[in-house]
Short mmCIF file of C-alpha atoms in Angstrom, two decimals:
data_model
loop_
_atom_site.label_atom_id
_atom_site.label_comp_id
_atom_site.label_asym_id
_atom_site.label_seq_id
_atom_site.Cartn_x
_atom_site.Cartn_y
_atom_site.Cartn_z
CA MET M 1 -14.89 16.30 -34.19
CA ARG M 2 -16.52 12.94 -33.82
CA VAL M 3 -16.54 10.03 -31.19
CA SER M 4 -13.60 8.20 -32.33
CA GLU M 5 -11.49 10.92 -32.07
CA LEU M 6 -12.34 11.99 -28.44
CA LYS M 7 -9.29 12.52 -25.64
CA VAL M 8 -9.29 11.61 -22.10
CA HIS M 9 -6.75 13.75 -20.42
CA ARG M 10 -4.98 12.10 -17.13
CA ILE M 11 -2.95 12.22 -15.49
CA ILE M 12 -1.03 9.18 -14.01
CA ARG M 13 0.30 8.50 -10.07
CA ARG M 14 3.48 6.26 -10.16
CA PRO M 15 6.15 5.98 -7.36
CA SER M 16 9.58 6.44 -8.26
CA LYS M 17 12.76 5.04 -7.09
CA ILE M 18 13.53 8.08 -5.08
CA VAL M 19 12.15 7.71 -1.46
CA ASP M 20 12.07 10.74 1.41
CA LYS M 21 14.30 11.10 4.71
CA TYR M 22 11.40 9.82 6.43
CA GLY M 23 11.52 6.60 3.64
CA ASN M 24 8.17 6.99 2.60
CA ARG M 25 8.09 6.09 -1.26
CA ILE M 26 7.72 10.02 -4.28
CA PHE M 27 5.54 8.99 -6.81
CA GLU M 28 6.37 11.42 -10.53
CA GLU M 29 2.88 12.59 -12.34
CA TYR M 30 2.51 12.08 -15.95
CA GLU M 31 -0.16 13.50 -18.45
CA TYR M 32 -1.19 11.40 -21.18
CA ASP M 33 -4.21 12.86 -22.77
CA PHE M 34 -5.90 8.93 -23.71
CA LYS M 35 -8.37 7.67 -26.63
CA TYR M 36 -11.88 7.97 -25.18
CA ASN M 37 -13.53 4.80 -24.94
CA PRO M 38 -16.66 4.29 -24.88
CA TYR M 39 -17.22 1.21 -24.00
CA PHE M 40 -18.22 0.49 -20.68
CA LYS M 41 -17.09 -3.11 -18.10
CA ASN M 42 -19.90 -6.17 -18.95
CA SER M 43 -20.94 -4.87 -22.03
CA GLU M 44 -20.93 -8.20 -23.76
CA THR M 45 -23.66 -9.58 -21.23
CA GLN M 46 -25.44 -7.43 -22.04
CA ARG M 47 -26.44 -6.77 -25.15
CA LEU M 48 -26.28 -10.70 -26.01
CA PHE M 49 -29.59 -10.90 -23.48
CA ALA M 50 -30.33 -7.19 -25.31
CA LYS M 51 -30.45 -9.56 -28.88
CA ILE M 52 -32.00 -12.48 -26.96
CA ILE M 53 -34.43 -10.44 -26.11
CA ASP M 54 -35.32 -8.99 -28.86
CA ILE M 55 -35.51 -12.43 -30.83
CA LEU M 56 -37.50 -14.63 -28.83
CA PRO M 57 -40.54 -12.85 -29.80
CA PHE M 58 -40.04 -14.01 -33.23
CA ILE M 59 -39.85 -17.02 -31.77
CA LEU M 60 -42.13 -17.52 -30.71
CA ILE M 61 -44.33 -15.93 -33.28
CA LEU M 62 -42.84 -17.86 -36.36
CA ILE M 63 -43.54 -21.28 -34.35
CA PHE M 64 -46.77 -21.47 -33.07
CA LEU M 65 -48.78 -18.91 -35.54
CA CYS M 66 -47.11 -19.52 -38.84
CA ASN M 67 -46.40 -23.41 -37.40
CA LEU M 68 -42.23 -23.94 -38.34
CA THR M 69 -40.15 -25.95 -37.02
CA VAL M 70 -37.68 -24.79 -34.23
CA LEU M 71 -35.01 -24.22 -36.62
CA GLN M 72 -36.75 -22.47 -39.46
CA SER M 73 -38.06 -20.13 -36.95
CA LEU M 74 -34.07 -19.46 -36.04
CA LEU M 75 -33.06 -18.61 -39.90
CA TRP M 76 -36.07 -16.16 -40.63
CA SER M 77 -35.92 -14.49 -37.43
CA VAL M 78 -32.48 -13.52 -37.38
CA VAL M 79 -33.08 -12.39 -41.42
CA LEU M 80 -36.01 -10.67 -39.26
CA VAL M 81 -34.72 -8.72 -36.26
CA MET M 82 -31.64 -7.54 -38.76
CA MET M 83 -34.46 -5.95 -40.12
CA TYR M 84 -35.46 -4.32 -36.90
CA GLY M 85 -32.38 -3.37 -35.88
CA ALA M 86 -31.95 -1.11 -38.36
CA ILE M 87 -34.99 0.18 -39.24
CA SER M 88 -36.11 0.72 -34.78
CA GLU M 89 -31.97 2.09 -34.46
CA THR M 90 -32.03 4.70 -37.04
CA ILE M 91 -36.04 5.82 -35.69
CA PHE M 92 -34.77 5.10 -31.82
CA GLY M 93 -30.64 4.81 -31.80
CA LYS M 94 -32.32 1.09 -30.11
CA THR M 95 -33.95 -1.72 -29.48
CA LEU M 96 -36.62 -3.36 -26.96
CA GLY M 97 -33.90 -5.81 -25.84
CA LYS M 98 -31.30 -2.22 -26.07
CA LYS M 99 -34.36 -0.77 -24.56
CA ILE M 100 -34.20 -2.33 -21.69
CA PHE M 101 -30.52 -2.35 -20.65
CA ASN M 102 -30.46 1.31 -21.13
CA LEU M 103 -28.40 1.07 -24.61
CA MET M 104 -27.91 2.99 -26.83
CA VAL M 105 -26.43 3.43 -31.18
CA ILE M 106 -24.52 5.78 -31.83
CA ASP M 107 -22.22 7.03 -35.04
CA ASP M 108 -19.34 8.56 -35.55
CA PHE M 109 -20.64 12.36 -34.96
CA ALA M 110 -23.04 10.91 -31.78
CA HIS M 111 -26.06 10.08 -33.22
CA LYS M 112 -28.76 7.48 -33.94
CA PRO M 113 -27.40 5.68 -37.05
CA SER M 114 -28.47 6.07 -40.98
CA LEU M 115 -31.32 2.59 -42.11
CA SER M 116 -27.80 1.76 -44.57
CA ARG M 117 -25.02 2.25 -41.54
CA SER M 118 -27.80 0.67 -39.14
CA LEU M 119 -28.60 -1.52 -41.67
CA LYS M 120 -24.23 -2.85 -42.66
CA ARG M 121 -24.20 -2.81 -38.36
CA ASN M 122 -27.28 -5.37 -37.76
CA ILE M 123 -25.79 -8.21 -40.95
CA LEU M 124 -22.54 -7.49 -39.91
CA CYS M 125 -23.61 -9.17 -36.27
CA LEU M 126 -23.39 -12.61 -37.83
CA ILE M 127 -19.86 -12.18 -36.85
CA ASN M 128 -19.47 -11.43 -33.20
CA PHE M 129 -21.61 -15.24 -32.45
CA PHE M 130 -18.57 -16.01 -32.81
CA PRO M 131 -17.23 -17.31 -29.39
CA THR M 132 -13.44 -16.74 -28.37
CA PHE M 133 -12.54 -19.27 -25.00
CA THR M 134 -9.27 -17.99 -22.82
CA ASP M 135 -8.12 -20.04 -19.66
CA GLN M 136 -8.44 -17.85 -16.69
CA GLN M 137 -7.36 -19.27 -13.15
CA ASN M 138 -7.77 -22.99 -14.33
CA LYS M 139 -10.96 -22.50 -16.28
CA THR M 140 -11.71 -21.87 -19.60
CA VAL M 141 -13.81 -18.49 -20.65
CA MET M 142 -16.34 -18.96 -23.19
CA ASN M 143 -16.09 -14.84 -24.44
CA PHE M 144 -17.83 -13.12 -26.83
CA ASN M 145 -16.16 -9.98 -28.72
CA MET M 146 -19.52 -7.93 -29.43
CA TYR M 147 -17.68 -4.77 -31.43
CA LEU M 148 -16.61 -6.47 -35.00
CA ASN M 149 -19.95 -5.50 -36.68
CA ASN M 150 -19.48 -1.61 -34.68
CA LYS M 151 -15.92 -0.94 -35.43
CA PHE M 152 -16.76 -1.98 -39.60
CA ALA M 153 -20.11 0.17 -39.45
CA GLY M 154 -18.39 2.92 -37.57
CA THR M 155 -20.68 2.86 -34.14
CA TYR M 156 -20.80 2.85 -30.74
CA ILE M 157 -23.25 0.42 -28.22
CA ILE M 158 -23.52 3.06 -24.97
CA LYS M 159 -25.41 3.83 -22.14
CA GLU M 160 -28.00 6.44 -22.16
CA LYS M 161 -26.53 8.15 -19.66
CA MET M 162 -23.25 8.37 -21.58
CA LEU M 163 -24.63 10.18 -24.64
CA LYS M 164 -25.13 14.08 -22.53
CA GLU M 165 -20.85 13.29 -21.78
CA ILE M 166 -20.34 12.21 -25.74
CA GLU M 167 -21.53 15.64 -26.97
CA GLU M 168 -20.49 16.99 -24.01
CA MET M 169 -16.99 16.41 -24.77
CA LEU M 170 -17.48 16.49 -28.87
CA GLU M 171 -18.67 20.28 -28.31
CA LYS M 172 -15.55 20.78 -25.67
CA GLN M 173 -13.16 19.04 -27.51
CA ALA M 174 -14.20 21.21 -31.39
#
């Protein structure tokens, strides 16, 4: 069983057009199996800040110890963070930034990703920094879609506390 195959059984109560003799609406129950969604609220923001925490030390080291310009430091830091992320996620399932936010990377079997999968995920993270703009309540909001690299790499970013729940679901539904 894979994380992508997990289902969550839910009962939905919907109002019907029927009312009882007191005028109270009668609710009907419908049972559905939904695809399990391992993502959580505000994950994009937490992941963005985790990536900033990961890249900032590299930028500062390259600026102050290697005397590179800010632009050079930024470009080299992106490459270094991709390599650091791939190695760290393979060994620990997280980077320093993800550890601060209690996030971890898992593959479709709820294990730490392999080095090649994690490297692919980290290289593809560059496509996440293309923001989308949406209009909400008469103001434009900038959003980052932080899922594309995970979708292509077959990985998930979850809260650490969710891992046990996912493993239990995988075992139960196997």
